[in-house]
XYZ file of C-alpha atoms in Angstrom:
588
model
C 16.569 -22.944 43.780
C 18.522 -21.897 40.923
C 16.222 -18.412 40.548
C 17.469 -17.826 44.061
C 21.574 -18.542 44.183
C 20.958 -16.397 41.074
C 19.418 -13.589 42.551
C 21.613 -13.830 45.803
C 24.763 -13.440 43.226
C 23.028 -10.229 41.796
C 22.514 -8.695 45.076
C 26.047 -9.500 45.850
C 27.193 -7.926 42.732
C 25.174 -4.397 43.294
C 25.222 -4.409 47.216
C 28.906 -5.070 48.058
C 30.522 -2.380 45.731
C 29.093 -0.119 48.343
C 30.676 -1.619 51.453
C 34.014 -1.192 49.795
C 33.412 2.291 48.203
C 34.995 5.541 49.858
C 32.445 5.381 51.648
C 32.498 1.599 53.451
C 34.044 2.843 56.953
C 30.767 4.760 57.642
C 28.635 2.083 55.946
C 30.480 -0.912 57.548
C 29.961 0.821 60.756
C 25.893 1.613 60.628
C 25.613 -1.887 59.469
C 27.622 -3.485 62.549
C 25.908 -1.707 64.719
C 22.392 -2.153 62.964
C 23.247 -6.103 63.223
C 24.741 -5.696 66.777
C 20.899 -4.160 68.193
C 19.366 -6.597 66.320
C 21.206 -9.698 68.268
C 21.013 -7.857 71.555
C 17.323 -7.479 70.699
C 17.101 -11.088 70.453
C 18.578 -11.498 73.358
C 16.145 -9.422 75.241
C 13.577 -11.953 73.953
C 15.221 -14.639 75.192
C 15.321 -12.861 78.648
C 11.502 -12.555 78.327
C 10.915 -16.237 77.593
C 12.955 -16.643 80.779
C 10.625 -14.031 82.462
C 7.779 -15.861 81.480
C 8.310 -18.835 83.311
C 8.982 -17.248 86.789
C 6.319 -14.500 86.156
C 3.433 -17.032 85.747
C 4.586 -19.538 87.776
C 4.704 -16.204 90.122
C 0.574 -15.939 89.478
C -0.060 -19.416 90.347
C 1.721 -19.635 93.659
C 0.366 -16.276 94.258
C 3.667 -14.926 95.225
C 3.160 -11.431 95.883
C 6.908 -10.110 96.207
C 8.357 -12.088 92.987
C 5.302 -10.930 91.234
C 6.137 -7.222 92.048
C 10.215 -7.745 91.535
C 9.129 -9.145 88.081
C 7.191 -6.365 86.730
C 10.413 -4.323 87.855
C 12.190 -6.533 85.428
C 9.993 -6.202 83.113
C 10.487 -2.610 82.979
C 14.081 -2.674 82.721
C 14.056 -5.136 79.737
C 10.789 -3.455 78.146
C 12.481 -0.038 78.361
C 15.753 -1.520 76.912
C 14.026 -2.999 74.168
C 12.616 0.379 72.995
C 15.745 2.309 72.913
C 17.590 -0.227 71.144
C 14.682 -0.558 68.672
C 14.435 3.438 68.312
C 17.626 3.407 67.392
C 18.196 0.352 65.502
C 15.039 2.496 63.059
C 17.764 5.660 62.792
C 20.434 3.850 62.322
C 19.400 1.588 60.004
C 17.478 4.585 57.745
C 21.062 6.849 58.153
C 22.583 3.644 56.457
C 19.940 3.501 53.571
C 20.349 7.398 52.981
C 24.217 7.291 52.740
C 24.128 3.670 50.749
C 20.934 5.175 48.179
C 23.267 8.225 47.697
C 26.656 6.448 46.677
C 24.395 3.864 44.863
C 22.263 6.850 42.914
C 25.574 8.753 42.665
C 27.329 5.570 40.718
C 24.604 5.016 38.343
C 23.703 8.705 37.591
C 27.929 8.758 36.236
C 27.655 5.564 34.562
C 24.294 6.249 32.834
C 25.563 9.982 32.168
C 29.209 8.916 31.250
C 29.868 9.070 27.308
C 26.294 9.688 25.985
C 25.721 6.005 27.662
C 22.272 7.066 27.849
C 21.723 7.599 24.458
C 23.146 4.604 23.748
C 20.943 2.593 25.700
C 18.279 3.813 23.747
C 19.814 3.675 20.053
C 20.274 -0.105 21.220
C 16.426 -0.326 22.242
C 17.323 -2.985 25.395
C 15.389 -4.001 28.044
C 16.059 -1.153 30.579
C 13.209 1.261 30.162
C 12.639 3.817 32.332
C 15.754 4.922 33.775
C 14.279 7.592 35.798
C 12.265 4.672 37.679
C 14.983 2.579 38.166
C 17.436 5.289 39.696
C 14.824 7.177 41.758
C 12.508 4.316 42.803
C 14.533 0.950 42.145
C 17.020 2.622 44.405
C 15.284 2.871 47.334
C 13.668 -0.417 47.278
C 16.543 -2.053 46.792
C 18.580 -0.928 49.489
C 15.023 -0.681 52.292
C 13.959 -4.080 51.235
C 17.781 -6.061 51.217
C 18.423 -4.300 54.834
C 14.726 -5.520 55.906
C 15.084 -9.149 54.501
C 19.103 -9.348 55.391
C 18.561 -8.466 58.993
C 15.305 -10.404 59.137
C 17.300 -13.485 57.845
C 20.233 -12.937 60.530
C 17.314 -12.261 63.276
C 15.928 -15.361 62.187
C 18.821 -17.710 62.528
C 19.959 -16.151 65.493
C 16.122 -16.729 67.258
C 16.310 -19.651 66.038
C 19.628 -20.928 67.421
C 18.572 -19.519 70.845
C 14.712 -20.446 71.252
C 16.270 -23.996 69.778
C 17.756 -25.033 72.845
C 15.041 -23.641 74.969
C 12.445 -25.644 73.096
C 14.498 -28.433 73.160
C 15.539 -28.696 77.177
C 11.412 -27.546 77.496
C 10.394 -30.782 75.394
C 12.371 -32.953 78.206
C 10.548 -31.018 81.012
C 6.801 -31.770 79.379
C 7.473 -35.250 77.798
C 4.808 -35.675 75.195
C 1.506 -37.107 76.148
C -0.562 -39.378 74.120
C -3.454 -41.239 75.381
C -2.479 -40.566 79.056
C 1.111 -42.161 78.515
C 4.214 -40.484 78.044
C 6.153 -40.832 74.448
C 9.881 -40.017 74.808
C 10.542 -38.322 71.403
C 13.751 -36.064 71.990
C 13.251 -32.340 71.498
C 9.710 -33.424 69.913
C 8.606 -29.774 70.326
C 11.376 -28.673 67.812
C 10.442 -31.282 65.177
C 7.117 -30.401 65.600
C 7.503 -26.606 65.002
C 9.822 -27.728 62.197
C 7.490 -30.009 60.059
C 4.840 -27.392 60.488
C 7.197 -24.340 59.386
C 8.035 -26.883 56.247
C 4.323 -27.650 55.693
C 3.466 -23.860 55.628
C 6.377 -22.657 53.484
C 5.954 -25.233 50.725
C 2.538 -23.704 50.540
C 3.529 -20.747 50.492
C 5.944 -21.126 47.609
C 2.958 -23.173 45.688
C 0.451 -20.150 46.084
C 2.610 -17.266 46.069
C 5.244 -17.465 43.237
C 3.300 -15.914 40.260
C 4.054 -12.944 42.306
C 7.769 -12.314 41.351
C 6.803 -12.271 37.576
C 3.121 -10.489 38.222
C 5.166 -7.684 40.528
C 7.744 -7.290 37.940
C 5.094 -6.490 35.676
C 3.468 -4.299 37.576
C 6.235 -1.944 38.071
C 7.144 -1.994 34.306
C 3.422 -1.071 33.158
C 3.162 1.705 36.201
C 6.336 2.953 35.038
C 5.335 3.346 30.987
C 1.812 4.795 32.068
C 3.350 7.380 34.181
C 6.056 8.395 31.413
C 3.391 8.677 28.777
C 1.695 10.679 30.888
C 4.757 13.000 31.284
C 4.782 13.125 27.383
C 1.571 14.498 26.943
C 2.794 17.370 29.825
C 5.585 17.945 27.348
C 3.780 17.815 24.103
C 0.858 19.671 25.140
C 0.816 22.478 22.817
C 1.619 20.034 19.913
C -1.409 18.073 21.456
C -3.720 20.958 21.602
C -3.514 22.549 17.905
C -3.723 18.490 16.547
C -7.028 18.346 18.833
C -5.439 14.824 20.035
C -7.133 15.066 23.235
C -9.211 12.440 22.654
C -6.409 10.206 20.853
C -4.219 10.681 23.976
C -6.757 9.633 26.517
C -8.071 6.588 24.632
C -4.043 5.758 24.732
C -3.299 6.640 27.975
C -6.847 4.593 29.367
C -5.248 1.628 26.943
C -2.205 1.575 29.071
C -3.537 2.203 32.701
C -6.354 -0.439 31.296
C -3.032 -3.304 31.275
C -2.199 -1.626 35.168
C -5.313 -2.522 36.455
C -5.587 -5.700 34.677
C -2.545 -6.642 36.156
C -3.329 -5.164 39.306
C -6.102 -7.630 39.522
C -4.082 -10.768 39.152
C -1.944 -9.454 41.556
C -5.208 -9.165 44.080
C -6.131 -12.617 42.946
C -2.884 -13.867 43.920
C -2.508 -11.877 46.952
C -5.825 -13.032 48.261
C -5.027 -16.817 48.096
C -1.455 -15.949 49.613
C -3.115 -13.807 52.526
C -5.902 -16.690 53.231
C -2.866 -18.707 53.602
C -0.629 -17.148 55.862
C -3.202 -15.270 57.708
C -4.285 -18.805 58.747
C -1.303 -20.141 59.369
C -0.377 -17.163 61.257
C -3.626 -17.541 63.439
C -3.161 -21.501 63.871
C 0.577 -20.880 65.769
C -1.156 -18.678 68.345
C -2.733 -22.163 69.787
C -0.654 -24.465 67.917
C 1.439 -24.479 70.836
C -0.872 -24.613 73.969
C -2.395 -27.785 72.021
C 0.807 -29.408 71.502
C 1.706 -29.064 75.173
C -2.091 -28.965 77.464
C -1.593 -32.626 77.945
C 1.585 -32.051 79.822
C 0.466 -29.387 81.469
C -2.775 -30.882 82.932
C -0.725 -33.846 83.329
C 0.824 -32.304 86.245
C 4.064 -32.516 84.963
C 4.882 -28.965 83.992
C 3.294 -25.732 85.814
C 1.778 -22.928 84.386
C 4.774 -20.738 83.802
C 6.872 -23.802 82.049
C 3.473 -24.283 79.841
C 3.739 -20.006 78.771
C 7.376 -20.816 78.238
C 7.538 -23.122 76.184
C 4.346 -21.981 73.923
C 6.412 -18.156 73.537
C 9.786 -20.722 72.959
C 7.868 -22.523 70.327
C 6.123 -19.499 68.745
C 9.435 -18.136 68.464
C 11.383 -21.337 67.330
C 8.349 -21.060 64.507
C 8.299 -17.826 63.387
C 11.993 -18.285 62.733
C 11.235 -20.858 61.010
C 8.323 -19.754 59.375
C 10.653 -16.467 57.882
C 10.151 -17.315 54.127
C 6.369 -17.333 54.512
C 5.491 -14.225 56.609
C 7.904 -12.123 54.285
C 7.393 -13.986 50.885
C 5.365 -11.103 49.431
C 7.908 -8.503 50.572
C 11.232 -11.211 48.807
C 8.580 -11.325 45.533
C 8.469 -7.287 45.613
C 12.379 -7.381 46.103
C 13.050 -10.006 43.540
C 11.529 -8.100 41.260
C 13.501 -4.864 42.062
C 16.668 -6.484 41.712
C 15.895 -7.972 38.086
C 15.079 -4.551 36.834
C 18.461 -3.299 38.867
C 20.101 -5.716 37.234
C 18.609 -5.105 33.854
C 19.341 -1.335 34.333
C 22.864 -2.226 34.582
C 23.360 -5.080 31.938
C 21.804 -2.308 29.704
C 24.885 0.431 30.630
C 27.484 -2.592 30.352
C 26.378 -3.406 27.090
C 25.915 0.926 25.940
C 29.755 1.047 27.470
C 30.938 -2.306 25.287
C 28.923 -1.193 22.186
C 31.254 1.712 22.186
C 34.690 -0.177 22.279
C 33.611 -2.933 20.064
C 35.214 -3.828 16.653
C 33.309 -2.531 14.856
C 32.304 0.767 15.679
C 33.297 3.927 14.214
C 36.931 5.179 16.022
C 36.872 8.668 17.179
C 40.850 9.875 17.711
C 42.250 13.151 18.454
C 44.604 13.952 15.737
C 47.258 16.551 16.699
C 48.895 18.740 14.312
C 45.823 18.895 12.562
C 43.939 21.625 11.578
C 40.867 19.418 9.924
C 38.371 16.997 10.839
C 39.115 13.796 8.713
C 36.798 11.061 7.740
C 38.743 7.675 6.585
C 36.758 4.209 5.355
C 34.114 5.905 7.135
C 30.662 3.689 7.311
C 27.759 4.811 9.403
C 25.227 2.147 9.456
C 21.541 1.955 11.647
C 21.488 -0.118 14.562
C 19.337 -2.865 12.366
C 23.440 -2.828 10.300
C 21.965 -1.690 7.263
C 24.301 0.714 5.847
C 23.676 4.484 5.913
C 26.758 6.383 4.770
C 29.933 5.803 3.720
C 33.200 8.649 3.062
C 36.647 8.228 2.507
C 39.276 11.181 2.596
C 36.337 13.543 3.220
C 37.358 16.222 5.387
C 36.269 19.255 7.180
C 38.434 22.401 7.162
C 39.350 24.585 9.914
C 38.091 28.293 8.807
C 35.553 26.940 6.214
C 32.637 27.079 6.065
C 30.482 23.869 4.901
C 26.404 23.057 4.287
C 25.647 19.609 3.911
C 22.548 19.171 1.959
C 20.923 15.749 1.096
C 17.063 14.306 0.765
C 15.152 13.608 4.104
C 16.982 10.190 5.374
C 20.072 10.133 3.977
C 21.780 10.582 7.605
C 23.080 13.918 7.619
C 22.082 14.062 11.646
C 23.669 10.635 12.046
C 27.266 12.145 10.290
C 27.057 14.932 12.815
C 25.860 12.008 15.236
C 29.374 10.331 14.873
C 31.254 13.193 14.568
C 29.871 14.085 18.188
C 30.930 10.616 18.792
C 27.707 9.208 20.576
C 26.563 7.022 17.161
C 28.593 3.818 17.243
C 26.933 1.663 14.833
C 29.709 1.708 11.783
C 33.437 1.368 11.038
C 36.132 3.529 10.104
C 37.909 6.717 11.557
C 36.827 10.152 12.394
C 39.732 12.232 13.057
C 39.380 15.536 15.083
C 42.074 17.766 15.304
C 43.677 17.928 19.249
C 41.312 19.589 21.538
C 39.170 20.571 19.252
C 35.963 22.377 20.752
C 33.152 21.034 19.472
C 29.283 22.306 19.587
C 26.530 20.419 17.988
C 22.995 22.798 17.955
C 19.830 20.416 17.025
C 16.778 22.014 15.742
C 15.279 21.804 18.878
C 17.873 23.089 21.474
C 18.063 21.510 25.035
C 17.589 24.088 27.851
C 17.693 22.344 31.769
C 14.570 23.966 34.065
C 15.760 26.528 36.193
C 17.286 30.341 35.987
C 17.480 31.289 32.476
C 20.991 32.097 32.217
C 22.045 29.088 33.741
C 19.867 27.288 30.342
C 21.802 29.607 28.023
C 25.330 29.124 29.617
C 24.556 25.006 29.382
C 26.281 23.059 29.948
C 28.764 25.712 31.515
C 28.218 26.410 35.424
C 25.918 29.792 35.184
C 28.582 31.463 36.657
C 30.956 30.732 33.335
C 29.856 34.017 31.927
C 29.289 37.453 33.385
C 25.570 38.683 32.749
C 27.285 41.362 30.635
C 28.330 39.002 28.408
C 24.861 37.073 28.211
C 22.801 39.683 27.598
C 25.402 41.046 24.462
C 24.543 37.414 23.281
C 20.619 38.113 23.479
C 21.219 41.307 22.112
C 22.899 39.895 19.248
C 20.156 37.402 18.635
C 17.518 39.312 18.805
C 16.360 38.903 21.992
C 17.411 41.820 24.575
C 14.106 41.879 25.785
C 15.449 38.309 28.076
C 18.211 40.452 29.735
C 15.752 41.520 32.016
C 14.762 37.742 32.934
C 18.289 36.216 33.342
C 17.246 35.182 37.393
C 13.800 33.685 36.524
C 13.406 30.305 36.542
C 11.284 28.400 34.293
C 11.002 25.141 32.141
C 11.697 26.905 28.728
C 11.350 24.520 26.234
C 7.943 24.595 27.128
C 7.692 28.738 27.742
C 9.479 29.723 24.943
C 8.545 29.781 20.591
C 10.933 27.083 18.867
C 12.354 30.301 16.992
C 13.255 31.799 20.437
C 14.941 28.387 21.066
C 16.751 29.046 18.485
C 17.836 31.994 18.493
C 19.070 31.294 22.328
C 20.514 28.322 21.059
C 22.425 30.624 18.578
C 23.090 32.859 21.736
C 24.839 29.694 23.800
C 27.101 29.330 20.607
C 28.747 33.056 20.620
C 29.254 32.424 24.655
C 31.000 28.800 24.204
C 32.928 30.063 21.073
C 33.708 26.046 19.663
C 36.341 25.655 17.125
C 33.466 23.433 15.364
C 30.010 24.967 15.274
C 27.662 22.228 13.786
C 23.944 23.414 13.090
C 21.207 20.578 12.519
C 18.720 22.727 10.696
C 19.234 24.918 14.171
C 17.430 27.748 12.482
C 15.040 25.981 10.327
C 12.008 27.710 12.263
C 13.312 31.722 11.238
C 12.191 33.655 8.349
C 14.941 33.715 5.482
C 16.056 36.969 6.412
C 16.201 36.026 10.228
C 18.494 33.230 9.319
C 20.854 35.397 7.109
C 21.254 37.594 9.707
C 21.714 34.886 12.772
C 24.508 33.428 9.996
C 26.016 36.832 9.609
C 26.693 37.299 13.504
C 27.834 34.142 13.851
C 30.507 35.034 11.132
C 31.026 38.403 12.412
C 31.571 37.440 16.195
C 33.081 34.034 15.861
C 35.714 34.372 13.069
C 37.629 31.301 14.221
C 34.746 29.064 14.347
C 34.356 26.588 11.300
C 30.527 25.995 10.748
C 29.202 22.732 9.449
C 25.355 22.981 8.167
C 22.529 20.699 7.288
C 19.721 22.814 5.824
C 17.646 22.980 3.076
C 16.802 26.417 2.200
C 18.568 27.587 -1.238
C 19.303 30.784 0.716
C 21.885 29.080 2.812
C 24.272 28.600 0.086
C 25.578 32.045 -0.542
C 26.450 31.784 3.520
C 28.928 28.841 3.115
C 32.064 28.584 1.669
C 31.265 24.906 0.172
C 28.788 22.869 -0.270
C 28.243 18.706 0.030
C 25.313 16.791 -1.337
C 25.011 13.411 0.165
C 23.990 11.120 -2.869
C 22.791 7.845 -3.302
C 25.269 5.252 -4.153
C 23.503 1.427 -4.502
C 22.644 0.575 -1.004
C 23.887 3.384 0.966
C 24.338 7.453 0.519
C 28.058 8.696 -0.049
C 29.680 12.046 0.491
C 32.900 11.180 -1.233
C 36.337 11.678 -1.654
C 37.930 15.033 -1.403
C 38.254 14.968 -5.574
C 35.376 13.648 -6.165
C 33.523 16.596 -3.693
C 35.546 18.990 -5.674
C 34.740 17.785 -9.256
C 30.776 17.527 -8.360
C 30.906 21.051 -6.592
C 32.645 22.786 -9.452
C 30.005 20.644 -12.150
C 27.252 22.230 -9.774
C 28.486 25.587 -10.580
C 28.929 26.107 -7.142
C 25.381 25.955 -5.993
């Protein structure tokens, strides 16, 4: 009971937001009216149990003209079922399209929002697979709470109405034991009762491995079918290892743990489905049973018998709600955990940005440096990584950080982007600033190639004048010619092309700051010089920050800063102290 009032309060806390969005007039509308067919359709049943009566009683007095009025009636109610059921389908799937796009729109910002995503992983929680959980979760979410919220409501409202039916129909057959009438009060309804009681505790006894084994299932379909997208990205890496073989036995490892699932899940299912396909099957003469004594009795005719067994079938497939759609509410139970995982995961990304004790990023104005004070970067384990105090970057010079493998020069450059929280201290940046961070392996988005090089710019940003003078100036006019194709170029293009187009997306965006993470590790020496040079040459108010390791680099930088190891933790130093060791280092 507990697992349930808490998953009804985590529905409520990721459905509702919707219904008062910019967007709840239209949703609060589709949903009245979704609600509205449903109780009308209801109705109509009602009306048919009605029909019932009079139609068979119809048969046995072989009353021609009631029998052919009837079927008119018929008609009338059969044909207004289907058009409110036709559209009670659309309406309630234009609901689910408007509510999956505000719900995919709100987590696509809040995963997006403030490098939240890379967050998320740096923090290693719970919430893999984001792609699943906004593109699939979604969906299921919002199809399976409509299906199971206006079952519910169909339920209670069939119930309420085949109730009193069953109950004024129990007076009219008394029950009949031994030849001898027993007055029991509405003893159809207690009867459809215990045995809608009897089946669901069954139910619930057979069927509720199924939340956790469903869970699972989704989590191990998900990491087979991202590992498989891996290998589609790695597959030149892949190819020259010869890790064929390696990849399949991994990739068989992990769909081995689907299908071993899988089959619990089949075990389950077939014990659940024995069950309720029985039970199902039993309520289809359950009801003739309970009332053939009346009936041949005498005391009831044959229309008042086919009344009351549709009123009691009815009364007990209301009741009966929690078995016939247990494995859809273990499928949905399941979706909302990893829903609400997905979200606990971005709430605790969005804290672990604001906390304590996390590095401060401020925009400093009248400033023309960026400025590192009682700086500590630590890993996300809080083992310390680097620490600076009164080490600054200057506007207009040039600077090549150099340091073994590890120390944490990406991390520095990490924080300075302001997406690595772990640490204390303040980062000051001078007033907007214009920052560009360029990894060794540049990010380009599939599509038109000029649209990857203007990134994250609109491809409009730049005229294709000015993007092929970029190519040009990397050493790559031959692309000027390809500026409309679309392709996924991180996998069609050399990492030195990267590069070099990475280097091209730089002299476009122009950034006060220009930091390069070993961006052109992958050139030849003399490729590099000459990237640096242009750089220089075409972007003479842009300070650039380097991590490299190539002795060539120094003669392009006006500086130079060697992280060193100082007892636990590596240590770029104060502004004297940088000074003193540059100068002892003869400038090298």
């Amino acid at each position: 009971m507990n697992n349930l009032r808490s998953t009804i309060a985590i529905v409520w806390r990721i459905a509702i937001p919707y219904f008062r969005s910019e967007d709840k007039i239209a949703g609060r509308v589709l949903l009245a009216a979704v609600i509205a067919i449903e109780l009308s359709l209801v109705a109509i049943q009602v009306l048919v149990n009605e029909w019932q009566n009079r139609f068979y009683n119809a048969l046995q007095q072989y009353d021609w003209n009631t029998f052919v009025w009837l079927i008119g009636v018929f008609l009338v109610l059969g044909a207004a079922f289907i058009v409110l059921s036709v559209y009670q389908l659309y309406l309630n799937q234009w609901l689910q399209i408007r509510w999956r796009r505000w719900m995919t729109e709100v987590y696509l910002r809040r995963w997006l929002d403030g490098a939240n995503h890379y967050r998320m992983q740096l923090k290693g929680d719970a919430a893999d697979n984001p792609d699943q959980r906004i593109a699939e979760d979604v969906r299921q979410f919002i199809e399976q709470t409509l299906s199971i919220s206006i079952g519910l409501l169909s339920s209670i409202v069939t119930l309420a109405s085949f109730v009193v039916v069953l109950w004024g129909l129990s007076n009219a057959a008394p029950l009949q034991l031994f030849g001898s009438d027993v007055a029991i009060p509405g003893y159809l309804v207690w009867i459809a009762l215990m045995y809608a009681i009897f089946g669901t505790a069954l139910t619930q006894w057979i069927g509720s491995p199924l939340v956790n084994l469903n869970f699972e299932q989704q989590r191990l379909e998900a990491d087979f079918r991202f590992n498989l997208v891996r290998v589609r990205e790695n597959s030149e890496q892949i190819a020259l290892l010869r890790g064929e073989q390696a990849e399949q036995g991994q990739l068989s490892t992990r769909f081995g743990r689907v299908v071993n699932n899988w089959y619990q899940i089949m075990s389950r299912t077939k014990r659940l489905t024995a069950f309720t396909a029985g039970y199902s099957q039993a309520v289809v003469i359950f009801p003739y049973v309970v009332v053939a004594p009346a009936y041949f009795a005498k005391t009831i005719a044959l229309g008042g018998m086919m009344q009351t067994a549709s009123a009691f079938s009815n009364v007990q497939s209301a009741l009966s709600f929690f078995v016939s759609a247990y494995r859809t509410l273990a499928d949905w139970r399941a979706t909302v955990a990893r829903l609400d995982g997905f979200e606990m995961s971005i709430d605790s990304a969005i804290s672990l940005s604001s906390e304590p004790q996390t590095v401060d990023l401020v925009s400093a104005t009248g400033r023309d440096a960026i400025e590192m004070e009682q700086l500590l970067l630590k890993l996300p384990n809080g083992m310390p990584l680097i620490s600076a105090d009164g080490f600054s970057i200057r506007s207009n010079e040039s600077t090549l950080v150099t340091g073994p493998s590890g120390a944490g020069k990406s991390t520095l450059f990490r924080a300075i982007a302001g997406v690595w929280p772990f640490g204390a201290g303040v980062i000051s940046v001078p007033a907007h600033a214009k920052l560009m961070m360029l990894p060794q392996r540049p990010y380009f988005p599939i599509g038109a190639l000029k649209a990857a090089i203007t990134y994250p710019a609109p491809f409009d940003a730049f005229s294709d004048d000015q993007v092929q003078a970029a190519l040009a100036a990397v050493g790559l006019p031959q692309f000027s010619e390809h500026l409309g194709d679309d392709a996924h170029w991180n996998r069609m293009l050399s990492l030195g092309e990267q590069q070099r187009l990475g280097i091209a997306r730089a002299l476009l965006h122009a950034p006060q700051y220009l930091f390069l993470d070993e961006a052109t590790a992958s050139l030849d020496e003399p490729s590099e010089a000459k990237l640096y040079r242009v750089l220089i040459e075409r972007l003479p108010e842009t300070t650039i920050v380097s991590i490299g390791h190539r002795s060539t680099l120094h003669d392009l930088h006006d500086r130079r800063v060697e992280l060193t190891r100082h007892g636990d933790r590596f240590s770029l130093g104060t502004k004297d102290q940088e000074a003193a060791a540059f100068s002892a280092g003869g400038g090298e």
